[in-house]
PDB file of C-alpha atoms in Angstrom:
ATOM      1  CA  MET A  31      82.019   2.068  75.995  1.00 54.00           C
ATOM      2  CA  SER A  32      80.943  -0.839  73.495  1.00 64.00           C
ATOM      3  CA  SER A  33      79.600  -3.084  73.509  1.00 77.00           C
ATOM      4  CA  PRO A  34      80.549  -6.770  74.323  1.00 82.00           C
ATOM      5  CA  THR A  35      81.488  -8.483  70.585  1.00 90.00           C
ATOM      6  CA  ILE A  36      81.944 -12.448  70.440  1.00 94.00           C
ATOM      7  CA  TYR A  37      85.654 -11.564  69.467  1.00 95.00           C
ATOM      8  CA  ASP A  38      85.973 -10.831  73.344  1.00 94.00           C
ATOM      9  CA  PHE A  39      85.746 -14.385  74.065  1.00 97.00           C
ATOM     10  CA  THR A  40      89.254 -17.261  73.529  1.00 97.00           C
ATOM     11  CA  ALA A  41      87.728 -20.761  73.873  1.00 97.00           C
ATOM     12  CA  LYS A  42      90.751 -23.623  73.924  1.00 97.00           C
ATOM     13  CA  ASP A  43      90.445 -26.239  70.478  1.00 97.00           C
ATOM     14  CA  ILE A  44      89.919 -29.511  70.844  1.00 95.00           C
ATOM     15  CA  LYS A  45      94.013 -29.848  70.649  1.00 95.00           C
ATOM     16  CA  GLY A  46      93.817 -27.107  74.433  1.00 95.00           C
ATOM     17  CA  GLN A  47      95.556 -24.381  72.477  1.00 97.00           C
ATOM     18  CA  GLU A  48      94.334 -21.369  72.959  1.00 97.00           C
ATOM     19  CA  VAL A  49      92.168 -19.387  70.842  1.00 98.00           C
ATOM     20  CA  SER A  50      90.719 -15.434  70.468  1.00 98.00           C
ATOM     21  CA  LEU A  51      87.075 -15.673  68.394  1.00 97.00           C
ATOM     22  CA  GLY A  52      89.161 -12.075  67.726  1.00 97.00           C
ATOM     23  CA  ASP A  53      90.756 -14.253  64.634  1.00 97.00           C
ATOM     24  CA  TYR A  54      87.562 -15.221  63.289  1.00 97.00           C
ATOM     25  CA  ARG A  55      87.106 -11.867  63.253  1.00 96.00           C
ATOM     26  CA  GLY A  56      85.394 -10.392  59.701  1.00 96.00           C
ATOM     27  CA  GLU A  57      84.231 -13.274  59.221  1.00 97.00           C
ATOM     28  CA  VAL A  58      79.703 -15.435  59.956  1.00 98.00           C
ATOM     29  CA  LEU A  59      80.420 -17.407  62.273  1.00 98.00           C
ATOM     30  CA  LEU A  60      77.593 -20.147  63.473  1.00 98.00           C
ATOM     31  CA  ILE A  61      78.964 -21.166  66.728  1.00 98.00           C
ATOM     32  CA  VAL A  62      77.350 -24.990  67.756  1.00 98.00           C
ATOM     33  CA  ASN A  63      76.815 -27.081  70.758  1.00 97.00           C
ATOM     34  CA  THR A  64      77.941 -30.432  69.402  1.00 97.00           C
ATOM     35  CA  ALA A  65      78.130 -34.331  70.666  1.00 96.00           C
ATOM     36  CA  SER A  66      78.557 -37.248  69.499  1.00 95.00           C
ATOM     37  CA  LYS A  67      75.352 -39.787  70.311  1.00 95.00           C
ATOM     38  CA  CYS A  68      72.322 -37.013  70.114  1.00 94.00           C
ATOM     39  CA  GLY A  69      69.427 -37.678  68.195  1.00 94.00           C
ATOM     40  CA  PHE A  70      70.630 -35.021  65.731  1.00 95.00           C
ATOM     41  CA  THR A  71      74.757 -35.911  65.305  1.00 95.00           C
ATOM     42  CA  PRO A  72      73.707 -36.291  61.885  1.00 96.00           C
ATOM     43  CA  GLN A  73      73.299 -32.197  61.573  1.00 97.00           C
ATOM     44  CA  PHE A  74      77.716 -32.843  61.618  1.00 97.00           C
ATOM     45  CA  GLU A  75      77.215 -34.123  57.872  1.00 96.00           C
ATOM     46  CA  GLY A  76      74.901 -30.844  57.661  1.00 97.00           C
ATOM     47  CA  LEU A  77      77.444 -28.643  58.651  1.00 98.00           C
ATOM     48  CA  GLN A  78      80.540 -30.177  56.863  1.00 97.00           C
ATOM     49  CA  ALA A  79      78.571 -29.115  53.522  1.00 97.00           C
ATOM     50  CA  LEU A  80      77.955 -25.793  54.545  1.00 97.00           C
ATOM     51  CA  HIS A  81      81.272 -25.999  55.914  1.00 97.00           C
ATOM     52  CA  GLN A  82      82.948 -27.091  52.309  1.00 97.00           C
ATOM     53  CA  LYS A  83      80.098 -24.475  50.446  1.00 97.00           C
ATOM     54  CA  LEU A  84      80.589 -21.196  52.533  1.00 98.00           C
ATOM     55  CA  SER A  85      84.127 -20.667  54.217  1.00 97.00           C
ATOM     56  CA  GLY A  86      85.662 -19.749  50.697  1.00 96.00           C
ATOM     57  CA  SER A  87      83.184 -17.085  51.192  1.00 97.00           C
ATOM     58  CA  GLY A  88      83.905 -16.201  55.246  1.00 97.00           C
ATOM     59  CA  LEU A  89      81.915 -18.600  57.204  1.00 98.00           C
ATOM     60  CA  ALA A  90      83.141 -20.415  60.271  1.00 98.00           C
ATOM     61  CA  ILE A  91      81.421 -23.319  61.500  1.00 98.00           C
ATOM     62  CA  LEU A  92      83.131 -23.151  65.696  1.00 98.00           C
ATOM     63  CA  GLY A  93      81.744 -26.912  67.210  1.00 98.00           C
ATOM     64  CA  PHE A  94      81.610 -27.024  71.598  1.00 98.00           C
ATOM     65  CA  PRO A  95      80.881 -30.553  72.567  1.00 98.00           C
ATOM     66  CA  CYS A  96      78.678 -30.594  75.626  1.00 97.00           C
ATOM     67  CA  ASN A  97      78.183 -33.375  77.584  1.00 97.00           C
ATOM     68  CA  GLN A  98      75.140 -31.228  79.227  1.00 97.00           C
ATOM     69  CA  PHE A  99      72.712 -32.458  77.848  1.00 96.00           C
ATOM     70  CA  MET A 100      71.805 -37.043  79.323  1.00 95.00           C
ATOM     71  CA  ASN A 101      75.544 -37.338  79.025  1.00 95.00           C
ATOM     72  CA  GLN A 102      75.740 -37.366  75.104  1.00 95.00           C
ATOM     73  CA  ASP A 103      78.945 -36.368  74.816  1.00 94.00           C
ATOM     74  CA  PRO A 104      80.536 -38.243  77.596  1.00 93.00           C
ATOM     75  CA  GLY A 105      84.196 -38.496  75.391  1.00 94.00           C
ATOM     76  CA  ASN A 106      87.035 -37.031  75.765  1.00 95.00           C
ATOM     77  CA  ASP A 107      87.848 -33.904  73.425  1.00 95.00           C
ATOM     78  CA  ASP A 108      90.907 -37.066  71.642  1.00 95.00           C
ATOM     79  CA  SER A 109      88.371 -39.253  70.729  1.00 95.00           C
ATOM     80  CA  ILE A 110      84.895 -36.387  70.913  1.00 94.00           C
ATOM     81  CA  SER A 111      88.493 -35.006  67.723  1.00 94.00           C
ATOM     82  CA  GLN A 112      88.077 -39.164  66.809  1.00 94.00           C
ATOM     83  CA  PHE A 113      84.684 -39.721  65.824  1.00 94.00           C
ATOM     84  CA  CYS A 114      83.925 -35.836  64.132  1.00 93.00           C
ATOM     85  CA  SER A 115      86.882 -36.580  61.786  1.00 93.00           C
ATOM     86  CA  LEU A 116      85.857 -40.379  61.424  1.00 93.00           C
ATOM     87  CA  ASN A 117      81.862 -40.271  60.705  1.00 94.00           C
ATOM     88  CA  TYR A 118      81.427 -37.706  60.078  1.00 94.00           C
ATOM     89  CA  GLY A 119      84.360 -35.852  57.467  1.00 96.00           C
ATOM     90  CA  VAL A 120      84.665 -32.833  60.098  1.00 96.00           C
ATOM     91  CA  GLU A 121      87.187 -30.544  58.945  1.00 96.00           C
ATOM     92  CA  PHE A 122      85.446 -27.011  60.655  1.00 97.00           C
ATOM     93  CA  PRO A 123      86.908 -25.879  64.067  1.00 97.00           C
ATOM     94  CA  MET A 124      85.683 -28.378  66.999  1.00 97.00           C
ATOM     95  CA  PHE A 125      87.014 -27.945  71.107  1.00 97.00           C
ATOM     96  CA  ALA A 126      87.227 -28.696  73.665  1.00 97.00           C
ATOM     97  CA  LYS A 127      84.062 -29.305  75.831  1.00 96.00           C
ATOM     98  CA  VAL A 128      82.893 -27.000  77.632  1.00 97.00           C
ATOM     99  CA  ASP A 129      78.978 -26.376  79.841  1.00 97.00           C
ATOM    100  CA  VAL A 130      76.925 -24.036  77.820  1.00 98.00           C
ATOM    101  CA  ASN A 131      74.347 -23.655  80.525  1.00 97.00           C
ATOM    102  CA  GLY A 132      74.256 -23.205  85.183  1.00 95.00           C
ATOM    103  CA  ASP A 133      77.571 -21.508  86.629  1.00 94.00           C
ATOM    104  CA  GLY A 134      80.489 -23.547  84.924  1.00 96.00           C
ATOM    105  CA  ALA A 135      78.939 -22.379  81.907  1.00 97.00           C
ATOM    106  CA  HIS A 136      81.934 -21.142  79.918  1.00 97.00           C
ATOM    107  CA  PRO A 137      81.357 -16.950  78.780  1.00 96.00           C
ATOM    108  CA  LEU A 138      81.458 -17.188  75.387  1.00 97.00           C
ATOM    109  CA  PHE A 139      78.066 -19.238  75.439  1.00 97.00           C
ATOM    110  CA  GLN A 140      76.882 -17.054  78.415  1.00 96.00           C
ATOM    111  CA  PHE A 141      77.073 -13.819  76.409  1.00 96.00           C
ATOM    112  CA  LEU A 142      75.504 -15.637  72.790  1.00 97.00           C
ATOM    113  CA  LYS A 143      72.616 -16.695  75.063  1.00 96.00           C
ATOM    114  CA  ARG A 144      71.785 -13.208  77.054  1.00 94.00           C
ATOM    115  CA  GLU A 145      72.437 -11.884  73.020  1.00 94.00           C
ATOM    116  CA  ALA A 146      69.935 -14.382  71.528  1.00 93.00           C
ATOM    117  CA  ARG A 147      67.785 -15.387  74.008  1.00 89.00           C
ATOM    118  CA  GLY A 148      65.737 -18.610  73.413  1.00 82.00           C
ATOM    119  CA  VAL A 149      62.152 -19.579  73.006  1.00 76.00           C
ATOM    120  CA  MET A 150      60.161 -17.552  75.675  1.00 80.00           C
ATOM    121  CA  GLY A 151      62.717 -15.150  76.064  1.00 84.00           C
ATOM    122  CA  SER A 152      64.757 -18.259  78.187  1.00 83.00           C
ATOM    123  CA  GLU A 153      68.930 -18.620  78.071  1.00 89.00           C
ATOM    124  CA  LYS A 154      68.491 -21.977  78.084  1.00 93.00           C
ATOM    125  CA  ILE A 155      70.321 -24.203  75.309  1.00 95.00           C
ATOM    126  CA  LYS A 156      67.297 -26.668  75.564  1.00 94.00           C
ATOM    127  CA  TRP A 157      69.043 -29.058  73.939  1.00 96.00           C
ATOM    128  CA  ASN A 158      72.263 -30.485  72.083  1.00 97.00           C
ATOM    129  CA  PHE A 159      72.778 -28.718  68.291  1.00 97.00           C
ATOM    130  CA  THR A 160      71.436 -25.063  68.874  1.00 97.00           C
ATOM    131  CA  LYS A 161      73.287 -23.601  66.583  1.00 98.00           C
ATOM    132  CA  PHE A 162      74.271 -19.104  67.131  1.00 98.00           C
ATOM    133  CA  LEU A 163      74.579 -17.016  63.663  1.00 98.00           C
ATOM    134  CA  VAL A 164      77.261 -13.957  64.240  1.00 97.00           C
ATOM    135  CA  ASN A 165      77.416 -11.363  61.733  1.00 97.00           C
ATOM    136  CA  ARG A 166      81.207  -9.264  60.257  1.00 96.00           C
ATOM    137  CA  GLU A 167      81.270  -7.762  62.694  1.00 94.00           C
ATOM    138  CA  GLY A 168      81.224  -9.905  65.821  1.00 94.00           C
ATOM    139  CA  GLN A 169      77.444  -9.829  66.247  1.00 94.00           C
ATOM    140  CA  VAL A 170      75.379 -12.128  67.519  1.00 96.00           C
ATOM    141  CA  VAL A 171      71.772 -12.270  64.945  1.00 96.00           C
ATOM    142  CA  ARG A 172      70.682 -15.529  65.693  1.00 96.00           C
ATOM    143  CA  ARG A 173      69.393 -18.591  67.971  1.00 97.00           C
ATOM    144  CA  TYR A 174      68.341 -21.748  66.435  1.00 97.00           C
ATOM    145  CA  ALA A 175      66.589 -24.666  67.592  1.00 95.00           C
ATOM    146  CA  PRO A 176      68.116 -27.907  67.391  1.00 96.00           C
ATOM    147  CA  THR A 177      65.805 -29.156  64.811  1.00 96.00           C
ATOM    148  CA  VAL A 178      66.184 -26.556  63.346  1.00 97.00           C
ATOM    149  CA  LYS A 179      68.601 -28.562  60.126  1.00 97.00           C
ATOM    150  CA  PRO A 180      72.192 -26.724  59.045  1.00 97.00           C
ATOM    151  CA  GLU A 181      71.127 -26.765  55.136  1.00 96.00           C
ATOM    152  CA  ASP A 182      67.532 -24.824  56.372  1.00 97.00           C
ATOM    153  CA  ILE A 183      69.867 -22.202  57.559  1.00 97.00           C
ATOM    154  CA  ARG A 184      71.859 -21.507  54.468  1.00 97.00           C
ATOM    155  CA  ALA A 185      70.492 -18.077  53.409  1.00 97.00           C
ATOM    156  CA  ASP A 186      70.240 -16.072  56.837  1.00 98.00           C
ATOM    157  CA  ILE A 187      73.744 -16.847  55.793  1.00 98.00           C
ATOM    158  CA  GLU A 188      74.242 -15.974  52.666  1.00 97.00           C
ATOM    159  CA  ALA A 189      73.028 -12.868  53.189  1.00 97.00           C
ATOM    160  CA  LEU A 190      75.119 -12.443  55.579  1.00 98.00           C
ATOM    161  CA  LEU A 191      77.880 -13.274  53.458  1.00 97.00           C
TER     162      LEU A 191
END
């Protein structure tokens, strides 16, 4: 039996439609837990810039709003979608709000955290804008701390494209 890949998971998009991550088979993925009212929120700009520059080469950025860190994304999916679009021109796929830690953590994030542990082997996501890089085979390659800016990941992404 082969080990699970990212393609074994589904998630609801920001409009409430169930999406199979298998739809992204063959693409390099950057999966990010986002928040609208965080000090790192301006990273949406860098994520959108990566999307514009590299989506044609096979990069897909997937944003997952999360309200688990000091309630920094309290809105509903509709207001989050409007915020991202109006303030940062976000065109990459955004998904419904999820939990990334705890018993209610979305299965996708349980998988990501197991595959790419954080500092000192911790699975826990410490803050908004933690980023997971996934190769074209659906394997998690690396986790990036919230402080790592999207543009600082570009070389790693391009190496997988």
